Coordinates of C-alpha atoms and ligand atoms in Angstrom, one line a residue:
M1 CA 81.0 -21.0 83.0
T2 CA 82.2 -23.2 80.3
P3 CA 83.3 -22.4 77.1
F4 CA 80.8 -23.8 74.9
Q5 CA 78.2 -21.6 77.8
Y6 CA 80.3 -18.4 77.1
L7 CA 80.3 -19.2 73.1
K8 CA 75.8 -19.5 73.6
K9 CA 75.9 -16.5 75.9
T10 CA 77.7 -14.7 72.9
E11 CA 76.4 -15.9 70.3
K12 CA 74.4 -12.4 68.7
K13 CA 77.6 -10.1 69.4
R14 CA 79.8 -13.3 68.4
M15 CA 77.5 -12.3 64.9
D16 CA 77.9 -8.8 65.2
E17 CA 82.0 -8.9 65.7
L18 CA 82.1 -11.2 62.5
F19 CA 79.5 -9.0 60.7
S20 CA 82.3 -5.8 61.3
L21 CA 85.1 -7.5 59.8
L22 CA 83.5 -8.9 56.9
K23 CA 82.6 -5.0 56.4
F24 CA 85.7 -4.0 55.4
A25 CA 86.3 -4.6 51.1
S26 CA 90.1 -6.3 52.2
V27 CA 90.6 -7.1 48.4
S28 CA 94.6 -7.4 48.1
A29 CA 94.4 -8.1 44.4
K30 CA 94.0 -4.7 43.7
A31 CA 95.6 -1.0 44.4
E32 CA 92.3 0.6 45.0
H33 CA 91.8 -1.3 47.9
K34 CA 94.8 -0.8 49.8
K35 CA 93.2 1.6 52.8
D36 CA 90.1 -0.9 53.1
I37 CA 93.7 -3.3 54.0
A38 CA 94.8 -1.4 56.2
A39 CA 91.1 -0.6 57.9
C40 CA 90.9 -4.4 58.5
A41 CA 94.7 -5.2 59.8
R42 CA 94.1 -2.5 62.3
W43 CA 90.5 -3.5 63.3
L44 CA 92.0 -6.9 64.0
K45 CA 94.6 -5.4 65.8
D46 CA 92.1 -3.4 67.8
H47 CA 89.6 -6.1 68.8
L48 CA 92.9 -9.3 69.4
K49 CA 94.0 -6.7 71.8
Q50 CA 90.7 -6.4 72.9
V51 CA 90.3 -10.6 73.9
G52 CA 93.3 -9.8 75.6
F53 CA 96.4 -10.2 73.7
K54 CA 99.6 -8.5 72.7
S55 CA 98.8 -7.3 69.1
K56 CA 100.8 -5.6 66.4
V57 CA 100.4 -4.6 62.5
Y58 CA 103.4 -5.4 61.1
P59 CA 104.1 -3.5 58.1
T60 CA 105.5 -5.3 55.0
K61 CA 106.7 -4.5 51.3
G62 CA 103.1 -5.3 50.6
H63 CA 100.1 -5.8 52.4
P64 CA 99.9 -5.5 56.6
L65 CA 100.3 -8.1 58.6
V66 CA 99.1 -8.7 62.1
Y67 CA 100.2 -10.8 64.9
A68 CA 99.4 -11.5 68.4
E69 CA 100.7 -13.2 71.0
Y70 CA 99.3 -14.8 74.5
F71 CA 102.0 -16.3 76.8
V72 CA 101.7 -18.4 79.5
D73 CA 104.3 -20.7 80.5
K74 CA 107.6 -21.6 78.8
K75 CA 106.8 -25.3 79.7
L76 CA 103.7 -25.6 77.8
P77 CA 103.4 -26.1 73.9
T78 CA 103.4 -23.1 71.9
V79 CA 100.4 -22.9 69.0
L80 CA 101.3 -21.1 66.2
Y81 CA 97.8 -20.3 63.9
Y82 CA 97.9 -18.8 61.0
G83 CA 95.2 -17.9 58.7
H84 CA 94.6 -14.8 55.8
Y85 CA 92.3 -11.5 56.3
D86 CA 92.6 -10.5 52.7
V87 CA 90.1 -11.4 50.2
Q88 CA 89.4 -12.3 46.3
P89 CA 87.9 -9.5 44.2
P90 CA 83.9 -9.9 44.7
E91 CA 83.8 -9.6 40.8
P92 CA 81.1 -10.5 39.3
L93 CA 79.6 -8.2 41.2
D94 CA 76.0 -8.9 39.0
L95 CA 75.5 -12.1 40.2
W96 CA 75.8 -11.1 44.3
K97 CA 72.3 -11.4 45.8
T98 CA 74.0 -9.2 48.6
A99 CA 76.6 -6.1 48.1
P100 CA 79.9 -9.2 48.7
F101 CA 80.7 -6.3 52.0
K102 CA 77.1 -6.3 53.4
P103 CA 77.5 -9.2 55.0
Q104 CA 73.6 -11.0 55.5
I105 CA 72.3 -14.3 56.6
R106 CA 69.5 -15.7 54.8
G107 CA 68.8 -19.4 55.0
G108 CA 71.0 -20.6 57.5
C109 CA 74.1 -19.1 55.6
I110 CA 76.3 -15.7 56.0
Y111 CA 76.9 -14.1 52.6
A112 CA 80.0 -12.1 52.7
R113 CA 83.0 -12.1 50.0
G114 CA 85.5 -13.9 53.2
A115 CA 82.6 -14.9 54.7
N116 CA 84.5 -18.7 54.8
D117 CA 87.7 -17.6 52.7
N118 CA 89.1 -16.7 55.1
K119 CA 87.9 -14.2 58.1
G120 CA 84.9 -16.3 59.4
Q121 CA 87.1 -19.2 59.6
V122 CA 90.2 -17.3 61.3
F123 CA 87.5 -15.7 63.3
T124 CA 86.5 -19.1 65.1
H125 CA 89.6 -19.3 66.2
I126 CA 89.9 -15.6 67.9
K127 CA 86.4 -16.5 69.5
G128 CA 87.5 -20.1 70.1
L129 CA 90.3 -18.6 72.3
E130 CA 88.5 -16.1 74.0
S131 CA 85.8 -18.7 75.5
V132 CA 88.6 -20.6 77.2
L133 CA 90.5 -17.3 78.2
K134 CA 87.1 -15.6 79.3
T135 CA 86.1 -18.5 81.6
S136 CA 89.1 -19.9 83.0
G137 CA 91.4 -16.8 82.9
T138 CA 94.0 -18.0 80.8
L139 CA 95.0 -20.1 78.3
P140 CA 96.0 -24.1 78.4
V141 CA 98.9 -23.9 75.9
N142 CA 101.0 -20.4 74.0
V143 CA 99.2 -19.2 72.0
K144 CA 101.0 -16.3 68.5
M145 CA 98.7 -15.9 65.8
L146 CA 99.5 -14.7 62.4
I147 CA 96.3 -13.2 59.9
E148 CA 98.8 -12.3 56.9
G149 CA 96.6 -9.5 54.0
E150 CA 98.3 -11.5 51.0
E151 CA 97.1 -14.8 51.6
E152 CA 95.1 -14.4 48.0
V153 CA 98.3 -13.0 46.4
H154 CA 100.8 -15.6 46.8
S155 CA 101.8 -14.8 50.0
A156 CA 104.8 -12.7 48.4
N157 CA 106.8 -10.8 51.8
L158 CA 105.7 -13.4 53.7
P159 CA 108.6 -15.5 54.1
I160 CA 110.8 -12.5 54.9
F161 CA 109.2 -11.6 57.2
I162 CA 109.1 -15.4 58.9
R163 CA 113.1 -15.2 58.0
K164 CA 113.4 -12.0 60.2
N165 CA 111.0 -13.7 62.9
R166 CA 112.3 -16.9 63.3
K167 CA 112.5 -16.3 67.9
L168 CA 108.9 -14.7 67.9
L169 CA 107.2 -17.4 65.7
K170 CA 109.0 -20.1 67.7
S171 CA 106.6 -22.7 68.1
D172 CA 105.4 -26.3 68.3
I173 CA 103.2 -26.6 65.6
V174 CA 100.9 -24.4 63.2
V175 CA 96.9 -24.9 63.5
V176 CA 95.1 -23.4 60.1
S177 CA 91.7 -23.4 59.8
D178 CA 91.6 -22.7 55.7
T179 CA 90.4 -25.6 53.9
A180 CA 87.1 -27.5 53.7
Q181 CA 85.5 -29.8 55.4
F182 CA 84.6 -33.1 53.2
G183 CA 80.9 -32.9 53.7
R184 CA 77.6 -31.6 56.1
N185 CA 78.6 -32.5 59.3
L186 CA 81.8 -34.7 57.6
P187 CA 84.4 -32.6 59.4
A188 CA 87.8 -33.0 58.1
V189 CA 91.8 -33.3 58.8
T190 CA 92.9 -32.4 55.7
F191 CA 96.8 -34.5 55.1
G192 CA 97.7 -32.1 52.4
L193 CA 97.6 -29.3 49.9
R194 CA 98.4 -28.6 45.8
G195 CA 101.5 -26.4 45.1
I196 CA 100.9 -24.0 42.4
A197 CA 102.6 -22.5 39.9
S198 CA 101.5 -19.1 38.0
V199 CA 102.2 -17.5 34.5
E200 CA 100.6 -14.9 32.0
V201 CA 100.7 -15.1 28.2
Y202 CA 101.1 -12.4 25.9
V203 CA 100.5 -12.5 22.4
Y204 CA 101.1 -9.8 20.2
G205 CA 100.7 -9.7 16.6
P206 CA 100.1 -6.3 13.9
N207 CA 101.0 -3.0 15.6
R208 CA 97.7 -1.7 16.0
D209 CA 94.2 -3.5 15.8
V210 CA 93.7 -4.1 12.0
H211 CA 90.5 -4.4 9.7
S212 CA 90.0 -7.7 9.5
G213 CA 88.6 -7.5 5.9
S214 CA 91.4 -5.4 4.7
F215 CA 93.7 -8.1 6.5
G216 CA 92.2 -10.6 7.9
G217 CA 93.6 -13.9 6.2
A218 CA 97.3 -12.5 5.3
I219 CA 98.3 -12.1 9.0
A220 CA 98.1 -14.3 12.4
N221 CA 95.2 -13.4 14.5
P222 CA 97.0 -13.0 17.7
V223 CA 93.4 -14.8 19.9
N224 CA 93.6 -17.3 17.3
V225 CA 97.1 -18.7 18.1
L226 CA 96.3 -18.1 21.9
C227 CA 93.6 -20.5 21.4
S228 CA 95.4 -22.7 19.8
M229 CA 98.5 -22.8 21.8
V230 CA 96.6 -23.1 24.9
G231 CA 94.7 -26.2 23.2
Q232 CA 98.1 -27.3 22.6
L233 CA 98.3 -27.5 26.6
H234 CA 96.8 -31.1 27.3
D235 CA 96.5 -34.6 24.8
K236 CA 93.2 -35.9 23.9
D237 CA 93.4 -38.6 27.5
G238 CA 94.1 -35.3 29.3
H239 CA 97.7 -35.3 30.0
I240 CA 99.8 -32.1 30.1
T241 CA 101.8 -32.1 27.1
I242 CA 104.6 -29.5 28.5
P243 CA 107.9 -31.7 28.1
G244 CA 109.2 -32.4 31.5
F245 CA 106.0 -31.5 33.2
Y246 CA 105.7 -34.5 35.2
K247 CA 109.3 -35.4 35.6
D248 CA 109.7 -34.5 39.8
A249 CA 105.8 -35.7 40.2
R250 CA 105.0 -37.9 43.3
P251 CA 102.8 -40.5 42.1
V252 CA 99.1 -40.5 44.0
G253 CA 100.2 -43.2 46.6
K254 CA 98.9 -46.2 48.2
F255 CA 98.0 -44.3 51.0
E256 CA 96.1 -41.3 50.1
R257 CA 94.8 -44.2 46.7
A258 CA 93.3 -46.3 49.8
Q259 CA 92.2 -43.1 52.0
F260 CA 90.3 -41.5 48.8
A261 CA 88.7 -44.7 47.7
R262 CA 86.8 -44.4 51.1
L263 CA 84.7 -41.6 50.6
P264 CA 81.8 -40.9 49.9
Y265 CA 81.3 -40.3 45.6
K266 CA 78.8 -40.5 43.7
A267 CA 79.6 -39.3 40.2
K268 CA 76.0 -38.4 39.6
D269 CA 76.0 -35.4 42.5
Y270 CA 79.5 -34.4 41.8
M271 CA 78.3 -33.5 38.6
K272 CA 74.7 -32.6 40.1
S273 CA 76.0 -30.1 42.1
L274 CA 77.9 -28.2 40.0
G275 CA 75.3 -28.3 36.9
L276 CA 77.0 -30.5 34.3
S277 CA 76.2 -33.5 32.5
A278 CA 79.9 -35.1 32.2
L279 CA 83.0 -35.1 33.8
H280 CA 86.5 -34.7 32.5
G281 CA 90.3 -35.3 33.5
E282 CA 93.4 -37.3 33.1
K283 CA 92.6 -40.5 31.9
G284 CA 93.2 -43.2 35.0
Y285 CA 92.7 -41.3 37.8
S286 CA 89.1 -40.6 39.7
T287 CA 87.6 -37.3 40.6
F288 CA 89.1 -37.3 43.8
E289 CA 92.7 -37.8 42.4
R290 CA 92.9 -35.6 39.8
S291 CA 91.8 -32.8 41.8
W292 CA 93.6 -33.4 44.9
A293 CA 96.7 -36.0 43.9
R294 CA 97.4 -34.9 40.2
P295 CA 98.8 -31.6 38.7
T296 CA 96.7 -29.8 36.5
C297 CA 97.1 -26.5 33.8
D298 CA 94.3 -24.0 33.7
V299 CA 93.2 -20.9 31.7
N300 CA 92.3 -18.6 34.7
G301 CA 91.0 -16.0 32.4
I302 CA 91.5 -15.0 28.5
T303 CA 91.7 -12.1 27.0
G304 CA 91.8 -10.0 23.4
G305 CA 89.9 -8.3 20.6
Y306 CA 87.1 -6.3 21.2
Q307 CA 84.6 -7.5 23.7
G308 CA 81.5 -4.5 23.9
E309 CA 78.1 -4.6 22.2
G310 CA 77.5 -5.1 18.8
A311 CA 80.2 -6.0 16.1
K312 CA 83.5 -4.2 15.2
T313 CA 85.2 -6.6 12.6
I314 CA 88.9 -6.3 13.6
I315 CA 92.5 -8.7 13.8
P316 CA 93.3 -7.7 17.7
S317 CA 96.8 -6.2 18.0
Y318 CA 97.3 -8.6 20.8
A319 CA 95.9 -11.0 23.4
S320 CA 97.0 -13.0 26.8
C321 CA 95.7 -14.9 29.4
K322 CA 96.8 -15.7 33.0
I323 CA 97.5 -20.2 33.5
T324 CA 98.0 -21.3 36.8
M325 CA 99.2 -24.9 37.0
R326 CA 98.4 -27.1 40.7
L327 CA 101.2 -28.7 41.6
V328 CA 101.9 -32.5 43.8
P329 CA 104.6 -32.4 45.9
N330 CA 108.5 -32.5 44.5
Q331 CA 106.9 -30.6 41.8
D332 CA 108.9 -27.1 41.5
P333 CA 107.3 -24.2 40.6
K334 CA 110.2 -22.0 39.2
D335 CA 111.0 -25.2 37.4
I336 CA 107.7 -25.5 36.2
C337 CA 107.5 -22.1 35.5
N338 CA 110.0 -22.4 32.6
R339 CA 109.0 -25.1 31.2
I340 CA 106.1 -23.6 30.4
E341 CA 107.9 -21.0 29.0
K342 CA 110.3 -22.8 26.6
Y343 CA 107.0 -24.8 25.8
L344 CA 105.1 -22.0 24.7
Q345 CA 107.8 -20.4 22.7
K346 CA 108.3 -22.9 21.2
I347 CA 105.3 -23.8 19.6
A348 CA 104.4 -20.5 18.6
P349 CA 104.5 -20.0 15.1
K350 CA 106.4 -17.0 13.6
S351 CA 103.7 -14.8 12.3
V352 CA 103.5 -13.2 16.3
K353 CA 105.9 -12.4 19.5
V354 CA 104.8 -14.5 22.5
K355 CA 106.1 -12.9 25.8
V356 CA 105.3 -15.2 29.7
E357 CA 105.7 -13.1 32.4
K358 CA 106.4 -15.8 34.9
H359 CA 104.9 -15.3 39.0
G360 CA 106.3 -18.1 40.5
G361 CA 104.1 -20.1 43.2
A362 CA 103.9 -22.6 45.8
K363 CA 105.3 -25.9 45.9
G364 CA 102.3 -28.7 47.3
V365 CA 102.2 -28.8 50.8
V366 CA 102.5 -32.7 52.2
V367 CA 102.0 -33.2 56.7
P368 CA 101.6 -36.2 58.2
T369 CA 98.7 -38.9 58.6
E370 CA 99.0 -39.7 62.0
G371 CA 101.0 -38.7 65.2
P372 CA 99.5 -37.2 68.5
W373 CA 98.9 -33.7 67.4
L374 CA 96.7 -35.0 64.3
E375 CA 94.9 -37.1 67.1
A376 CA 94.6 -34.0 69.2
A377 CA 93.0 -31.9 66.7
A378 CA 90.6 -34.9 65.7
R379 CA 89.3 -35.1 69.7
A380 CA 88.6 -31.7 69.2
I381 CA 86.9 -31.7 66.1
K382 CA 84.4 -34.8 67.8
T383 CA 84.2 -32.4 70.5
G384 CA 83.1 -29.7 68.4
F385 CA 81.4 -31.2 65.8
G386 CA 80.2 -34.4 67.3
V387 CA 81.5 -37.1 64.9
E388 CA 85.0 -38.0 64.1
P389 CA 86.5 -36.2 60.8
V390 CA 87.2 -38.1 57.6
F391 CA 91.1 -38.1 56.0
M392 CA 90.9 -36.5 52.9
K393 CA 93.2 -34.4 50.8
E394 CA 92.4 -30.4 49.0
G395 CA 93.5 -29.2 45.8
G396 CA 93.7 -25.7 46.7
S397 CA 96.7 -23.8 47.8
I398 CA 98.3 -22.4 51.0
P399 CA 101.6 -21.2 49.6
I400 CA 102.9 -20.7 53.4
V401 CA 102.5 -23.8 54.7
V402 CA 105.7 -25.3 53.1
D403 CA 107.2 -22.5 54.4
F404 CA 106.4 -23.0 57.9
K405 CA 108.2 -26.6 57.4
E406 CA 111.5 -25.4 56.1
I407 CA 112.2 -22.2 57.5
L408 CA 110.5 -23.0 61.1
G409 CA 110.5 -26.8 60.8
L410 CA 106.9 -26.8 61.7
D411 CA 104.4 -29.1 60.8
T412 CA 101.0 -28.2 60.6
L413 CA 97.6 -29.1 61.5
L414 CA 94.7 -28.6 58.5
I415 CA 91.0 -28.4 59.8
G416 CA 88.7 -26.5 58.0
F417 CA 85.1 -25.6 59.0
G418 CA 83.7 -24.7 55.4
Q419 CA 81.8 -27.3 52.4
N420 CA 82.7 -26.9 49.5
D421 CA 80.1 -25.5 47.7
D422 CA 80.2 -22.0 49.9
N423 CA 81.4 -20.6 46.6
I424 CA 84.8 -19.6 48.1
H425 CA 86.3 -17.0 45.2
S426 CA 83.0 -17.3 43.8
P427 CA 80.0 -15.0 43.7
N428 CA 77.4 -15.4 47.3
E429 CA 80.3 -16.9 49.2
R430 CA 78.9 -18.5 52.3
F431 CA 79.4 -19.6 55.8
R432 CA 76.8 -21.9 57.4
V433 CA 76.0 -20.4 60.9
T434 CA 76.0 -23.6 62.3
D435 CA 79.7 -24.2 60.7
F436 CA 80.7 -21.8 61.9
E437 CA 79.5 -22.3 65.3
R438 CA 81.1 -26.2 65.3
G439 CA 84.0 -24.7 64.0
C440 CA 84.0 -22.0 67.1
R441 CA 83.3 -24.9 69.6
T442 CA 86.4 -26.6 67.6
A443 CA 88.7 -23.6 67.9
A444 CA 87.3 -23.9 72.0
A445 CA 88.3 -27.0 72.3
L446 CA 91.7 -26.7 70.3
P447 CA 93.8 -25.9 72.8
T448 CA 93.3 -27.6 76.4
E449 CA 92.8 -30.8 73.4
L450 CA 97.1 -29.2 72.0
A451 CA 98.0 -29.1 75.7
G452 CA 98.3 -32.9 76.5
V453 CA 100.7 -33.4 73.7
K454 CA 104.3 -34.2 75.1
I455 CA 106.7 -31.4 73.7
Ligands
BES1 N1 91.6 -21.0 51.1 C1 92.2 -21.4 50.1 C2 93.0 -22.7 49.9 C3 91.9 -23.8 49.8 C4 90.6 -23.8 48.4 C5 92.3 -25.1 50.1 C6 90.0 -24.8 48.5 C7 91.4 -26.1 50.0 C8 90.3 -26.1 48.8 C9 93.4 -20.5 49.9 O1 92.5 -18.7 50.6 C10 93.1 -20.0 48.4 O2 92.7 -19.7 47.9 N2 94.6 -19.9 47.8 C11 95.1 -19.8 46.3 C12 96.8 -19.4 46.3 C13 97.0 -18.9 45.2 C14 96.5 -17.7 45.2 C15 98.7 -18.8 45.6 C16 94.6 -20.8 45.9 O3 94.3 -21.6 45.8 O4 94.0 -20.3 44.7
MN2 MN1 91.5 -18.6 49.1

């Protein structure tokens, strides 16, 4: 039997297993899900053992990580697979057609939080490797697998684990499927990701909510002030106004500009898929340049005052918002956090107190745009999907990829199987069954291709 025949034969069982994995509410951002996270890690460890790996759950200061290994021969290349089993909070729940942790197939798509980001994609590799292992009794490469539980909350504890376990993790190349295809049956190799820097901003006014009739007009309203401060983060051309923000930002390069321009793009379709009638962004850049290769500054959520039913006439005591800035290579998240803090303090009126909580972040990722590993990955994709991959970048972040390079000296192959309209981080997250199947096939073809790379 070939690996592809094995995948075909085990189609139903494979989907049942993926459903078991998707049922864990492994939301890393919320303390109430600690038990679900731990149970999910245990399930993965047991499943990997069943497939034939040596596997173990490692506790960390935060959520546990799962490590698995299949050693064949030290002369063979060693491939480190990385992914995450934690997921984003599913809220707002009322917008889900079916419950986020009760996976369901509708219209050829698997719907569940994590179906795509990242449990579904991680599972393609587990099943792809299984298909090779079960049909040939071994693997053509040594495999190490690291599946963490804190990617969606910045992977704070993983670098510590990596530093402590350099020997354990010693490999030749990293494989990550946590990005997307460019489009329908247009698989991609991604050659860069943006970094991220996060802050939370608090604006404090009167020592309690007060009557807006009695006091309104005589004191600053923290919500008004915060909105005005947020409004001062960009100029009319969409440039970010924080002093020194662009100082280290690597300009959009010739190669990437040309590469992006080759990709099929129609502004009309892009707008339509988002329900928009106009686009918005930094003057002088194309949509892909804006979303993949230029830094940003965006509010993720803003709150303050009364939001309940009916009216309440108050001047709220405080307001706050969460801001993330997507970074490009050479920008340093710590430096960027310091700069926004300084700027916000400078523009804050004396009538309020402003606190900026800095959450740090991750640097932008650059990976090779050519070489034998990349060619091997492209061949595996061709085998799995039946078409050649395109080369693109992505605007999202995978914090640990930079550490793989800086701590372990390893390059990463970013080969994603999802779609950019699969609603990751949104209600009704999904993974097309055909993408899942082609992902499994690519994952089955990949080890043999990587085995051919001279190390
Ligand atoms: N899978 C995403 C990364 C991604 C998103 C890549 C879109 C390409 C396109 C990953 O799980 C993710 O969401 N990362 C977070 C990291 C953050 C919390 C530090 C992100 O980008 O917001
Ligand atoms: Mn994500």
